PDB file of C-alpha atoms in Angstrom:
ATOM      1  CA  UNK V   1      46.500 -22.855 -12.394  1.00  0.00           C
ATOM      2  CA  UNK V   2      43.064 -23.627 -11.477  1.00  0.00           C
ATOM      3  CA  UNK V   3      40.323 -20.686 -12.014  1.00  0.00           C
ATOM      4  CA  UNK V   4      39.097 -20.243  -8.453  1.00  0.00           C
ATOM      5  CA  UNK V   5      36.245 -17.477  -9.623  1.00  0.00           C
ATOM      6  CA  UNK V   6      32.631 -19.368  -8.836  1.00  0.00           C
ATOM      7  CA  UNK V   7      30.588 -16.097 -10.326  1.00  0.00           C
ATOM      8  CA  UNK V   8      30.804 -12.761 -11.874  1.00  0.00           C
ATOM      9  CA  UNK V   9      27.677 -10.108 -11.186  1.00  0.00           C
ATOM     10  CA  UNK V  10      27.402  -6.500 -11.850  1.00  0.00           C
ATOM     11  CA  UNK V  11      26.994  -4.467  -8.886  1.00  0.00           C
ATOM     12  CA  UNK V  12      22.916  -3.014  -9.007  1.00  0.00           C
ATOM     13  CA  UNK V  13      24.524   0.409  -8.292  1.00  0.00           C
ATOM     14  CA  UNK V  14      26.447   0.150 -11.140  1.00  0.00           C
ATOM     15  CA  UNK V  15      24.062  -0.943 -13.788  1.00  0.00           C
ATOM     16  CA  UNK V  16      21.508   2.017 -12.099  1.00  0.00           C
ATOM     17  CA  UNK V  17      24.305   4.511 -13.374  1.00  0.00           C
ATOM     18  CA  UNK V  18      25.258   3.020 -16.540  1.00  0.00           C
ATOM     19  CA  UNK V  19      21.407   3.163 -17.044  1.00  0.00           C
ATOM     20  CA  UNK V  20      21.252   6.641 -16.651  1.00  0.00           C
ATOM     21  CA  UNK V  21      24.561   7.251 -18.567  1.00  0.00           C
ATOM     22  CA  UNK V  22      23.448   5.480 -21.386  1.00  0.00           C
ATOM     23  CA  UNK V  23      20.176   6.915 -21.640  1.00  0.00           C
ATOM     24  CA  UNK V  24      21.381  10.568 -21.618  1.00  0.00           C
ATOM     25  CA  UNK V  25      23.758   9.434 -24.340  1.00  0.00           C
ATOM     26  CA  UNK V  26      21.360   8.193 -26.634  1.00  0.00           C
ATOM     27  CA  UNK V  27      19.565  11.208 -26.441  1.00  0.00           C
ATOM     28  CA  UNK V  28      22.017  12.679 -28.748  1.00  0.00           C
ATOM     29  CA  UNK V  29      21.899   8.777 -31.746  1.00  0.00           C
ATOM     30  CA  UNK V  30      18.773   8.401 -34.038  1.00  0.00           C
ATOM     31  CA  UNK V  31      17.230   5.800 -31.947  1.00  0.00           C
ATOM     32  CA  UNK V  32      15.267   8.426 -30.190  1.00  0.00           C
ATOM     33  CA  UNK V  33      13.812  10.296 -33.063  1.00  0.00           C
ATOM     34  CA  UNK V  34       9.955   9.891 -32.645  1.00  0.00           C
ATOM     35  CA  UNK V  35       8.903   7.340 -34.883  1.00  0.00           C
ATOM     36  CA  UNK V  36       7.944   3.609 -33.389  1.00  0.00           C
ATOM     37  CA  UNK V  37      11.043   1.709 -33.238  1.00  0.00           C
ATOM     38  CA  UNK V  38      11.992  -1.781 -31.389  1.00  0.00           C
ATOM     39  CA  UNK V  39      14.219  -0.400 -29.319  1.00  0.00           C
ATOM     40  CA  UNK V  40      11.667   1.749 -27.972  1.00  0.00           C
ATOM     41  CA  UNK V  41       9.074  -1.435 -27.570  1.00  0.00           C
ATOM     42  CA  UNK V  42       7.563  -0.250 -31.171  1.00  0.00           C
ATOM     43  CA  UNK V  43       6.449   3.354 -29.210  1.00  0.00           C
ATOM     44  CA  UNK V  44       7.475   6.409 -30.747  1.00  0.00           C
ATOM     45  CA  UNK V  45       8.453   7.866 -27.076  1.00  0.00           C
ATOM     46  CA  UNK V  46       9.878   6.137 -24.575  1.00  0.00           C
ATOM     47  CA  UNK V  47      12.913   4.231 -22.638  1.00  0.00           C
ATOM     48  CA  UNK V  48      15.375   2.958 -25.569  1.00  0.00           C
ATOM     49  CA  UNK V  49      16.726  -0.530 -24.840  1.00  0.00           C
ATOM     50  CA  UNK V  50      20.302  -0.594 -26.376  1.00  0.00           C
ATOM     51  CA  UNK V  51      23.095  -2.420 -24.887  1.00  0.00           C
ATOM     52  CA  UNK V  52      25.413   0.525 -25.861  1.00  0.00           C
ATOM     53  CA  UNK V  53      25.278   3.682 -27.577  1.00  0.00           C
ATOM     54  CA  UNK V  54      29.013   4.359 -29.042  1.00  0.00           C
ATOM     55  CA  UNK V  55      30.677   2.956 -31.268  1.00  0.00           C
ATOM     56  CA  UNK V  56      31.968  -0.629 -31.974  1.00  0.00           C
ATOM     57  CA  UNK V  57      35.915   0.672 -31.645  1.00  0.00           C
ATOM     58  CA  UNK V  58      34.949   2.424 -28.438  1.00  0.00           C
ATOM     59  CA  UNK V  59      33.272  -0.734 -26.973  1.00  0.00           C
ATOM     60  CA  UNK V  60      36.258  -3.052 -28.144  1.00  0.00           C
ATOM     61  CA  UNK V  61      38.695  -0.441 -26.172  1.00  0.00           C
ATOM     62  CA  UNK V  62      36.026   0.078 -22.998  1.00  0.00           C
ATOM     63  CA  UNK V  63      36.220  -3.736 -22.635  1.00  0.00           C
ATOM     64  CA  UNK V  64      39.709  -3.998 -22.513  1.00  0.00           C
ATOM     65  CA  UNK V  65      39.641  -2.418 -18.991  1.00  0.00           C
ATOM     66  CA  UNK V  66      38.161  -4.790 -16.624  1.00  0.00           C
ATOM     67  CA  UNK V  67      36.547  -2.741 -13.736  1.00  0.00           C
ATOM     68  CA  UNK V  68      36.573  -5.149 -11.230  1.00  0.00           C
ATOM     69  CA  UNK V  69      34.852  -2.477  -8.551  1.00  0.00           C
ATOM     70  CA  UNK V  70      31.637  -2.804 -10.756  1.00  0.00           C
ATOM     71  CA  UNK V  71      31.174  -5.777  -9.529  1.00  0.00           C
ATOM     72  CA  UNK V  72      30.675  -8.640  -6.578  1.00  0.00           C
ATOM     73  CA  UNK V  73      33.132 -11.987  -7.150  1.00  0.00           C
ATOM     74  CA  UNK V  74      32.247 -14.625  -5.562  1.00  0.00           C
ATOM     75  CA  UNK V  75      35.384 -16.803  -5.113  1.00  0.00           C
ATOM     76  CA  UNK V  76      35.568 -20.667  -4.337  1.00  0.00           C
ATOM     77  CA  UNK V  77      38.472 -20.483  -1.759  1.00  0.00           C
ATOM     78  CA  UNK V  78      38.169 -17.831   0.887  1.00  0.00           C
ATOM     79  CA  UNK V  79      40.799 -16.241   0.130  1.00  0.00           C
ATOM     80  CA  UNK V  80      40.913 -14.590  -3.108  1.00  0.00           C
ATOM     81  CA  UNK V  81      44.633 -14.252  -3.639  1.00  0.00           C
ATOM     82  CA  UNK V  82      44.784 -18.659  -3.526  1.00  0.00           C
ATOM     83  CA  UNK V  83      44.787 -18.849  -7.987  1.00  0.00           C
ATOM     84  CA  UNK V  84      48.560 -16.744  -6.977  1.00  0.00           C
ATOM     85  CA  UNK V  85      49.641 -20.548  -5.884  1.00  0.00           C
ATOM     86  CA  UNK V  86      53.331 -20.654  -5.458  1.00  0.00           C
ATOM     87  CA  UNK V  87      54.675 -17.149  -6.376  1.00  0.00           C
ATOM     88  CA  UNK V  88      55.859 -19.495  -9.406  1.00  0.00           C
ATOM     89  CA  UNK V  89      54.856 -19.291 -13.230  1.00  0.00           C
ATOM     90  CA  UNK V  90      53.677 -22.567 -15.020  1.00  0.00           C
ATOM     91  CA  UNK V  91      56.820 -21.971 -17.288  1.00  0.00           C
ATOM     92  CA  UNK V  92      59.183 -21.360 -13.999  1.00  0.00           C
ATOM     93  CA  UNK V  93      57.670 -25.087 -12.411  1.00  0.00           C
ATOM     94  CA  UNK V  94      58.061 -27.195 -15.778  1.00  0.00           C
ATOM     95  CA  UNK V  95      61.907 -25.382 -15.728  1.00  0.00           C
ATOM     96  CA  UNK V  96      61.597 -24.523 -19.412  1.00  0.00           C
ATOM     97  CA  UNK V  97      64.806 -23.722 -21.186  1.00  0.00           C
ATOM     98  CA  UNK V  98      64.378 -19.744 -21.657  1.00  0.00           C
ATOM     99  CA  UNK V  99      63.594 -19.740 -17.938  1.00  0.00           C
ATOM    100  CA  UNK V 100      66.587 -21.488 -16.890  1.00  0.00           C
ATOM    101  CA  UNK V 101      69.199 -19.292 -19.058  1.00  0.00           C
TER     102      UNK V 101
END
């Protein structure tokens, strides 16, 4: 099955948001206590630049849900449902055994 996805980029409306979410968040983690920090450009006030503010099990299960609305796909056919092929599996067109029975 060929991959027929040319690029992947997050919609601006949705990084604006998660921006905003992410920054009230980390109002509430240590990385806003006022004392010069690099993820506050070495100021003591300021715009914190983490990636994310929870924790690592709540990233691992956040990523586990792609949210495909979040973003713009550009495809390489034009029409996005072509990687679907035949309405076969790769396992149904080689016949494997399991398949078969």
């Amino acid at each position: 099955m060929d991959i027929e996805v040319v690029s992947v980029c997050v919609k601006q409306q949705a990084l604006d948001d998660y921006n905003v979410y992410l920054q009230e968040l980390l109002k509430r983690m240590v990385w806003t206590g006022s004392c010069r920090s690099w993820y506050k450009n070495r100021k003591k006030e300021g715009h914190v630049t983490a990636v994310y503010g929870g924790s690592r099990h709540h990233f691992r299960e956040i990523l586990e849900t792609f949210r495909a609305e979040d973003f713009d796909i550009e495809y390489r056919s034009v029409n996005r449902f072509r990687f679907m092929s035949s309405g076969r599996t790769l396992r149904e067109s080689r016949g494997e055994y399991y398949v078969l029975k």
